[in-house]
Amino acid sequence: MPDDLKYMKRAITLAKKGAGWVNPNPMVGAVLVKDDRIIGEGFHEYFGGNHAEVNAFDGVPAESAKGSTLYVTLEPCSHEGKTPPCATMIAEKGIKRVVVGMEDPNEFVHGRGLSILRARNIRVETGMMEPVVRQMNEVFIKYITTKIPFVLLKSAMTLDGKIATVTNASRWITGEASRKMVHMLRQNLSAVMVGVNTVAFDDPMLNIRLKGSWKNPLKIIADTHCRISPDAKVLTNEPQLTIIATTKLADPQKLKHIERMGAQVLVCPLKDKRVDLMFVMHSLGSMGIDSVMIEGGSTMAFSALQEGIVDKIITFIAPKIIGGASAPSAVGGIGIEKMEDAITLKNLKTRKVGNDIMVEGWIT
C-alpha cells in the first residue's frame, strides 16, 4: 500500500528513541493505523519495560483497534519473558493486518510470532524497509545470534593520521561536535574499552557528559600487567562500572586492592603476550554485555583488528596536520606486511560533523 512506507518510517523513528536504554534487547517501534490515521504508537523504552506493541495499544479503545493495521519494526514476540507474548495480544485485539520490518533472529521467536498471527487469519507482510531495520539493530542481531558483543572501533585523528603529538598530547584533535557524537555513541553501546596506555596518558573518565538523562557505559581497561594507577579516574569515579581485564602476570595484591575499590577484575589468558581480547568478548557476552566501543589506543586498535573482534569502524578526521615520525597513528602494533592482506571495509559512509569528517564502515 502507498502509505506503508510512511508508517514504517514513523515506527523506525520511534524505535530509535530506545537507543542505549533497551540493551541487550532490540530497538522496536510500533504504529497502529486505522482509516489512514494513526490511532496509537509506541516504542520499547527501556530493558524490562513494555514492548512497543503494548505501548502502541495503550489507551486505544478495543473497538477502535479492531480492524486496524499494525506497523512494527520487528516480528512480535511469541514467548513469555519479562512481558507476555505480543503476538497473542495482537491477535486478541482484532487487528486485520500486520506489517513487519524484519523477522526476529532470536531462535526462540523466529517465525513463531508470525505463525501465531497467520493462524488467526491476520494478513502478515514482512520485509518492509528491512535493510534499514537490520542496520538499526545490528548490535542486537550480532549478540542474539552469537552471544558475542558487537564491537565498534572508534578513532579520532588528524588529516595526516596522527592520534597525538610527539609528546602524546591529544586534547583536542577533533571539534566539539565530534566529541558530542562520541558521547552519544557511548550512550548507545553498553561498554567502552581502552588500553592501559590510554589511561596512563589521558586519564579519561570514559563517561557521558551531556545535558539530559544518560546511562554511563561499563568501562573496560585492557591491562596485561595491571599497571593502572589506583588514582586513575576510571577507578575513583564510578569504580563499580569498571572492569580491569588482566592476566596472570599481574600482582595479585594489586588486583585485590582494585577489587576493594569497587572495580571488577577479569583474569584472561595471554595471547601474543597480551590480554586475549576474544576471551574478553566471550566473557562480556556471558555477562549480558551486547556491545563494546573500543576507543584507544593504537596498539589496542591493531590487536582488536588482528584478533577479528571488530565489526564496524568509525573514524573522525580533523582538518589538522601535526606531523612527527614518532607521533602515534590510529592503528599501531606490528602492522600488516603485505598490501593484499590489508583489512578492508565495506558500505562506506561519510558525513561532515562540525569541521571534521566522519568515516563509517564495516569489516568485510
One Martini backbone bead per residue (centre of mass of N, CA, C, O) as a GRO file, in nm:
protein
  364
    1MET     BB    1   0.100   0.033   0.016
    2PRO     BB    2   0.163   0.368  -0.002
    3ASP     BB    3   0.179   0.416   0.334
    4ASP     BB    4   0.376   0.208   0.454
    5LEU     BB    5   0.639   0.370   0.453
    6LYS     BB    6   0.551   0.597   0.641
    7TYR     BB    7   0.485   0.414   0.895
    8MET     BB    8   0.763   0.274   0.917
    9LYS     BB    9   0.927   0.528   0.960
   10ARG     BB   10   0.790   0.595   1.226
   11ALA     BB   11   0.870   0.335   1.375
   12ILE     BB   12   1.177   0.386   1.355
   13THR     BB   13   1.186   0.653   1.503
   14LEU     BB   14   1.079   0.537   1.768
   15ALA     BB   15   1.289   0.312   1.819
   16LYS     BB   16   1.544   0.509   1.855
   17LYS     BB   17   1.464   0.606   2.148
   18GLY     BB   18   1.597   0.326   2.279
   19ALA     BB   19   1.881   0.398   2.268
   20GLY     BB   20   2.065   0.239   2.534
   21TRP     BB   21   1.802   0.124   2.711
   22VAL     BB   22   1.746  -0.191   2.590
   23ASN     BB   23   1.980  -0.338   2.653
   24PRO     BB   24   1.985  -0.644   2.480
   25ASN     BB   25   1.763  -0.533   2.327
   26PRO     BB   26   1.567  -0.422   2.089
   27MET     BB   27   1.465  -0.190   1.867
   28VAL     BB   28   1.115  -0.081   1.889
   29GLY     BB   29   0.839  -0.002   1.670
   30ALA     BB   30   0.487   0.124   1.678
   31VAL     BB   31   0.194   0.143   1.452
   32LEU     BB   32  -0.148   0.249   1.459
   33VAL     BB   33  -0.389   0.199   1.188
   34LYS     BB   34  -0.693   0.391   1.084
   35ASP     BB   35  -0.813   0.533   0.824
   36ASP     BB   36  -0.539   0.685   0.776
   37ARG     BB   37  -0.480   0.682   1.103
   38ILE     BB   38  -0.324   0.750   1.392
   39ILE     BB   39  -0.410   0.577   1.711
   40GLY     BB   40  -0.117   0.450   1.774
   41GLU     BB   41   0.199   0.456   1.970
   42GLY     BB   42   0.533   0.296   2.013
   43PHE     BB   43   0.808   0.190   2.236
   44HIS     BB   44   1.094   0.057   2.349
   45GLU     BB   45   1.225   0.212   2.638
   46TYR     BB   46   1.318  -0.036   2.834
   47PHE     BB   47   1.452  -0.269   3.011
   48GLY     BB   48   1.157  -0.453   3.103
   49GLY     BB   49   0.958  -0.319   2.944
   50ASN     BB   50   0.739  -0.251   2.736
   51HIS     BB   51   0.644  -0.316   2.445
   52ALA     BB   52   0.562  -0.153   2.165
   53GLU     BB   53   0.277  -0.273   2.125
   54VAL     BB   54   0.165  -0.205   2.403
   55ASN     BB   55   0.206   0.104   2.377
   56ALA     BB   56   0.026   0.140   2.124
   57PHE     BB   57  -0.244   0.033   2.278
   58ASP     BB   58  -0.238   0.241   2.480
   59GLY     BB   59  -0.559   0.392   2.509
   60VAL     BB   60  -0.700   0.202   2.303
   61PRO     BB   61  -0.986   0.114   2.210
   62ALA     BB   62  -1.111  -0.182   2.112
   63GLU     BB   63  -1.287  -0.075   1.873
   64SER     BB   64  -1.057   0.088   1.733
   65ALA     BB   65  -0.856  -0.153   1.681
   66LYS     BB   66  -1.045  -0.289   1.514
   67GLY     BB   67  -0.925  -0.334   1.182
   68SER     BB   68  -0.636  -0.264   1.194
   69THR     BB   69  -0.297  -0.151   1.145
   70LEU     BB   70   0.028  -0.291   1.207
   71TYR     BB   71   0.342  -0.134   1.269
   72VAL     BB   72   0.652  -0.325   1.289
   73THR     BB   73   0.997  -0.369   1.302
   74LEU     BB   74   0.941  -0.641   1.469
   75GLU     BB   75   0.870  -0.936   1.544
   76PRO     BB   76   0.651  -1.059   1.737
   77CYS     BB   77   0.638  -1.208   2.019
   78SER     BB   78   0.598  -1.574   2.154
   79HIS     BB   79   0.711  -1.534   2.451
   80GLU     BB   80   0.786  -1.568   2.776
   81GLY     BB   81   0.903  -1.307   2.976
   82LYS     BB   82   0.883  -0.999   3.104
   83THR     BB   83   0.654  -1.040   2.893
   84PRO     BB   84   0.405  -1.101   2.716
   85PRO     BB   85   0.294  -1.211   2.424
   86CYS     BB   86   0.230  -1.015   2.145
   87ALA     BB   87   0.090  -1.191   1.933
   88THR     BB   88  -0.158  -1.266   2.105
   89MET     BB   89  -0.252  -0.977   2.167
   90ILE     BB   90  -0.302  -0.893   1.873
   91ALA     BB   91  -0.512  -1.109   1.802
   92GLU     BB   92  -0.719  -1.010   2.032
   93LYS     BB   93  -0.767  -0.713   1.889
   94GLY     BB   94  -0.847  -0.745   1.573
   95ILE     BB   95  -0.636  -0.744   1.368
   96LYS     BB   96  -0.590  -0.746   1.006
   97ARG     BB   97  -0.288  -0.612   0.993
   98VAL     BB   98   0.073  -0.688   0.951
   99VAL     BB   99   0.373  -0.489   0.946
  100VAL     BB  100   0.710  -0.600   0.892
  101GLY     BB  101   1.042  -0.548   0.888
  102MET     BB  102   1.149  -0.807   1.064
  103GLU     BB  103   1.266  -1.089   1.161
  104ASP     BB  104   1.349  -1.268   1.434
  105PRO     BB  105   1.669  -1.404   1.523
  106ASN     BB  106   1.550  -1.534   1.755
  107GLU     BB  107   1.504  -1.868   1.815
  108PHE     BB  108   1.240  -1.816   2.008
  109VAL     BB  109   1.083  -1.650   1.758
  110HIS     BB  110   1.136  -1.730   1.477
  111GLY     BB  111   0.818  -1.725   1.314
  112ARG     BB  112   0.612  -1.760   1.551
  113GLY     BB  113   0.464  -1.490   1.553
  114LEU     BB  114   0.356  -1.513   1.261
  115SER     BB  115   0.199  -1.779   1.300
  116ILE     BB  116  -0.005  -1.676   1.502
  117LEU     BB  117  -0.132  -1.463   1.316
  118ARG     BB  118  -0.210  -1.650   1.073
  119ALA     BB  119  -0.390  -1.846   1.244
  120ARG     BB  120  -0.589  -1.572   1.279
  121ASN     BB  121  -0.622  -1.436   0.991
  122ILE     BB  122  -0.373  -1.251   0.955
  123ARG     BB  123  -0.225  -1.019   0.773
  124VAL     BB  124   0.117  -1.074   0.661
  125GLU     BB  125   0.405  -0.852   0.631
  126THR     BB  126   0.742  -0.856   0.515
  127GLY     BB  127   1.034  -0.637   0.467
  128MET     BB  128   0.992  -0.349   0.561
  129MET     BB  129   1.279  -0.187   0.557
  130GLU     BB  130   1.502  -0.400   0.640
  131PRO     BB  131   1.786  -0.269   0.611
  132VAL     BB  132   1.728  -0.047   0.823
  133VAL     BB  133   1.654  -0.231   1.060
  134ARG     BB  134   1.917  -0.396   1.071
  135GLN     BB  135   2.107  -0.161   1.129
  136MET     BB  136   1.971  -0.060   1.386
  137ASN     BB  137   2.007  -0.388   1.495
  138GLU     BB  138   2.312  -0.494   1.487
  139VAL     BB  139   2.366  -0.560   1.779
  140PHE     BB  140   2.142  -0.767   1.831
  141ILE     BB  141   2.205  -0.967   1.604
  142LYS     BB  142   2.487  -1.046   1.696
  143TYR     BB  143   2.422  -1.130   1.992
  144ILE     BB  144   2.175  -1.337   1.951
  145THR     BB  145   2.360  -1.531   1.747
  146THR     BB  146   2.655  -1.541   1.940
  147LYS     BB  147   2.712  -1.402   2.232
  148ILE     BB  148   2.866  -1.157   2.103
  149PRO     BB  149   2.979  -0.861   2.087
  150PHE     BB  150   2.953  -0.567   1.946
  151VAL     BB  151   3.220  -0.398   1.757
  152LEU     BB  152   3.353  -0.069   1.795
  153LEU     BB  153   3.590   0.127   1.617
  154LYS     BB  154   3.729   0.423   1.752
  155SER     BB  155   3.855   0.730   1.599
  156ALA     BB  156   4.094   1.014   1.622
  157MET     BB  157   4.228   1.229   1.360
  158THR     BB  158   4.431   1.357   1.156
  159LEU     BB  159   4.507   1.409   0.829
  160ASP     BB  160   4.797   1.248   0.902
  161GLY     BB  161   4.707   1.009   1.121
  162LYS     BB  162   4.700   1.137   1.412
  163ILE     BB  163   4.643   1.094   1.783
  164ALA     BB  164   4.916   1.250   1.845
  165THR     BB  165   5.184   1.378   1.954
  166VAL     BB  166   5.519   1.348   2.040
  167THR     BB  167   5.395   1.409   2.353
  168ASN     BB  168   5.089   1.288   2.370
  169ALA     BB  169   4.903   1.504   2.269
  170SER     BB  170   4.515   1.499   2.237
  171ARG     BB  171   4.401   1.790   2.327
  172TRP     BB  172   4.212   1.857   2.062
  173ILE     BB  173   4.151   1.712   1.766
  174THR     BB  174   3.859   1.745   1.775
  175GLY     BB  175   3.557   1.868   1.785
  176GLU     BB  176   3.269   1.916   1.957
  177ALA     BB  177   3.077   1.752   1.773
  178SER     BB  178   3.239   1.486   1.785
  179ARG     BB  179   3.241   1.452   2.092
  180LYS     BB  180   2.936   1.433   2.120
  181MET     BB  181   2.902   1.176   1.947
  182VAL     BB  182   3.068   0.991   2.130
  183HIS     BB  183   2.875   1.014   2.371
  184MET     BB  184   2.636   0.887   2.216
  185LEU     BB  185   2.774   0.615   2.168
  186ARG     BB  186   2.802   0.543   2.467
  187GLN     BB  187   2.495   0.522   2.505
  188ASN     BB  188   2.428   0.299   2.281
  189LEU     BB  189   2.640   0.143   2.429
  190SER     BB  190   2.759  -0.068   2.693
  191ALA     BB  191   3.078  -0.031   2.623
  192VAL     BB  192   3.417   0.069   2.711
  193MET     BB  193   3.748   0.043   2.549
  194VAL     BB  194   4.086   0.036   2.678
  195GLY     BB  195   4.407   0.096   2.727
  196VAL     BB  196   4.646   0.165   2.963
  197ASN     BB  197   4.787   0.395   2.805
  198THR     BB  198   4.543   0.583   2.791
  199VAL     BB  199   4.520   0.618   3.095
  200ALA     BB  200   4.807   0.732   3.143
  201PHE     BB  201   4.785   0.986   2.940
  202ASP     BB  202   4.456   1.085   2.986
  203ASP     BB  203   4.265   1.011   3.218
  204PRO     BB  204   3.983   0.894   3.170
  205MET     BB  205   3.629   0.849   3.237
  206LEU     BB  206   3.423   0.725   3.020
  207ASN     BB  207   3.178   0.907   3.007
  208ILE     BB  208   2.883   1.113   3.023
  209ARG     BB  209   2.875   1.475   2.905
  210LEU     BB  210   2.551   1.551   2.902
  211LYS     BB  211   2.260   1.666   2.863
  212GLY     BB  212   2.053   1.498   3.061
  213SER     BB  213   1.966   1.160   3.014
  214TRP     BB  214   2.207   0.905   3.109
  215LYS     BB  215   2.406   0.603   3.040
  216ASN     BB  216   2.666   0.469   3.165
  217PRO     BB  217   2.925   0.286   3.080
  218LEU     BB  218   3.115   0.033   3.067
  219LYS     BB  219   3.455  -0.016   3.185
  220ILE     BB  220   3.743  -0.124   2.991
  221ILE     BB  221   4.071  -0.250   3.087
  222ALA     BB  222   4.360  -0.324   2.919
  223ASP     BB  223   4.594  -0.504   3.154
  224THR     BB  224   4.835  -0.725   3.170
  225HIS     BB  225   5.001  -0.600   3.452
  226CYS     BB  226   4.856  -0.390   3.617
  227ARG     BB  227   4.943  -0.055   3.580
  228ILE     BB  228   4.732   0.090   3.706
  229SER     BB  229   4.627   0.357   3.875
  230PRO     BB  230   4.450   0.415   4.168
  231ASP     BB  231   4.399   0.730   4.058
  232ALA     BB  232   4.225   0.668   3.842
  233LYS     BB  233   3.920   0.769   3.726
  234VAL     BB  234   3.801   0.477   3.673
  235LEU     BB  235   3.843   0.417   4.001
  236THR     BB  236   3.714   0.695   4.137
  237ASN     BB  237   3.482   0.692   3.907
  238GLU     BB  238   3.274   0.458   3.913
  239PRO     BB  239   3.407   0.160   3.979
  240GLN     BB  240   3.156  -0.038   3.930
  241LEU     BB  241   3.207   0.024   3.597
  242THR     BB  242   3.481  -0.149   3.622
  243ILE     BB  243   3.713  -0.341   3.413
  244ILE     BB  244   3.996  -0.547   3.461
  245ALA     BB  245   4.189  -0.676   3.200
  246THR     BB  246   4.395  -0.945   3.274
  247THR     BB  247   4.668  -1.141   3.413
  248LYS     BB  248   4.904  -1.352   3.564
  249LEU     BB  249   5.117  -1.099   3.565
  250ALA     BB  250   4.979  -0.987   3.795
  251ASP     BB  251   4.938  -0.845   4.100
  252PRO     BB  252   4.743  -0.977   4.344
  253GLN     BB  253   4.734  -0.733   4.542
  254LYS     BB  254   4.635  -0.524   4.338
  255LEU     BB  255   4.373  -0.666   4.264
  256LYS     BB  256   4.249  -0.651   4.547
  257HIS     BB  257   4.250  -0.343   4.565
  258ILE     BB  258   4.064  -0.292   4.324
  259GLU     BB  259   3.822  -0.448   4.441
  260ARG     BB  260   3.795  -0.265   4.696
  261MET     BB  261   3.718  -0.011   4.512
  262GLY     BB  262   3.483  -0.169   4.303
  263ALA     BB  263   3.612  -0.329   4.096
  264GLN     BB  264   3.671  -0.548   3.837
  265VAL     BB  265   3.823  -0.873   3.770
  266LEU     BB  266   3.977  -1.010   3.464
  267VAL     BB  267   4.122  -1.311   3.404
  268CYS     BB  268   4.334  -1.377   3.131
  269PRO     BB  269   4.466  -1.492   2.875
  270LEU     BB  270   4.734  -1.526   2.672
  271LYS     BB  271   4.819  -1.323   2.368
  272ASP     BB  272   5.099  -1.223   2.261
  273LYS     BB  273   5.152  -1.105   2.562
  274ARG     BB  274   4.837  -1.055   2.592
  275VAL     BB  275   4.531  -0.991   2.606
  276ASP     BB  276   4.256  -1.185   2.535
  277LEU     BB  277   4.003  -1.051   2.350
  278MET     BB  278   3.814  -1.288   2.293
  279PHE     BB  279   3.774  -1.363   2.587
  280VAL     BB  280   3.646  -1.098   2.668
  281MET     BB  281   3.398  -1.117   2.482
  282HIS     BB  282   3.282  -1.380   2.597
  283SER     BB  283   3.255  -1.273   2.886
  284LEU     BB  284   3.065  -1.036   2.826
  285GLY     BB  285   2.839  -1.203   2.697
  286SER     BB  286   2.780  -1.367   2.965
  287MET     BB  287   2.690  -1.079   3.107
  288GLY     BB  288   2.510  -0.913   2.877
  289ILE     BB  289   2.709  -0.778   2.680
  290ASP     BB  290   2.639  -0.643   2.347
  291SER     BB  291   2.857  -0.390   2.355
  292VAL     BB  292   3.160  -0.232   2.208
  293MET     BB  293   3.384   0.049   2.249
  294ILE     BB  294   3.679   0.124   2.095
  295GLU     BB  295   3.910   0.406   2.179
  296GLY     BB  296   4.194   0.280   2.281
  297GLY     BB  297   4.470   0.258   2.118
  298SER     BB  298   4.681   0.160   1.871
  299THR     BB  299   4.738  -0.122   1.987
  300MET     BB  300   4.448  -0.205   2.039
  301ALA     BB  301   4.345  -0.176   1.750
  302PHE     BB  302   4.523  -0.395   1.622
  303SER     BB  303   4.445  -0.632   1.803
  304ALA     BB  304   4.143  -0.629   1.730
  305LEU     BB  305   4.184  -0.676   1.427
  306GLN     BB  306   4.363  -0.933   1.444
  307GLU     BB  307   4.131  -1.097   1.618
  308GLY     BB  308   3.837  -1.032   1.489
  309ILE     BB  309   3.627  -0.830   1.675
  310VAL     BB  310   3.552  -0.633   1.450
  311ASP     BB  311   3.265  -0.475   1.282
  312LYS     BB  312   3.323  -0.156   1.321
  313ILE     BB  313   3.402   0.178   1.186
  314ILE     BB  314   3.496   0.499   1.339
  315THR     BB  315   3.619   0.807   1.190
  316PHE     BB  316   3.776   1.106   1.288
  317ILE     BB  317   3.862   1.392   1.081
  318ALA     BB  318   4.087   1.643   1.111
  319PRO     BB  319   4.194   1.974   0.992
  320LYS     BB  320   4.498   1.854   1.071
  321ILE     BB  321   4.861   1.908   1.122
  322ILE     BB  322   5.159   1.752   1.303
  323GLY     BB  323   5.334   1.527   1.267
  324GLY     BB  324   5.573   1.297   1.318
  325ALA     BB  325   5.727   0.995   1.326
  326SER     BB  326   5.648   0.935   1.651
  327ALA     BB  327   5.366   0.976   1.610
  328PRO     BB  328   5.073   0.842   1.663
  329SER     BB  329   4.856   0.625   1.526
  330ALA     BB  330   4.556   0.469   1.503
  331VAL     BB  331   4.738   0.218   1.403
  332GLY     BB  332   4.953  -0.017   1.524
  333GLY     BB  333   5.177  -0.228   1.597
  334ILE     BB  334   5.315  -0.455   1.363
  335GLY     BB  335   5.147  -0.500   1.131
  336ILE     BB  336   5.118  -0.529   0.777
  337GLU     BB  337   5.302  -0.657   0.509
  338LYS     BB  338   5.065  -0.700   0.298
  339MET     BB  339   4.839  -0.549   0.097
  340GLU     BB  340   4.650  -0.807   0.051
  341ASP     BB  341   4.606  -0.809   0.388
  342ALA     BB  342   4.430  -0.589   0.414
  343ILE     BB  343   4.187  -0.422   0.578
  344THR     BB  344   3.854  -0.407   0.475
  345LEU     BB  345   3.581  -0.207   0.372
  346LYS     BB  346   3.225  -0.156   0.383
  347ASN     BB  347   2.980   0.060   0.333
  348LEU     BB  348   3.060   0.347   0.302
  349LYS     BB  349   3.051   0.647   0.512
  350THR     BB  350   2.998   1.005   0.491
  351ARG     BB  351   3.044   1.297   0.713
  352LYS     BB  352   2.975   1.601   0.856
  353VAL     BB  353   3.132   1.718   1.173
  354GLY     BB  354   3.149   2.005   1.159
  355ASN     BB  355   3.494   2.015   1.070
  356ASP     BB  356   3.463   1.718   1.036
  357ILE     BB  357   3.520   1.376   0.935
  358MET     BB  358   3.307   1.093   0.895
  359VAL     BB  359   3.393   0.745   0.899
  360GLU     BB  360   3.200   0.459   0.786
  361GLY     BB  361   3.249   0.098   0.850
  362TRP     BB  362   3.273  -0.244   0.748
  363ILE     BB  363   3.377  -0.550   0.797
  364THR     BB  364   3.445  -0.814   0.562
   0.00000   0.00000   0.00000
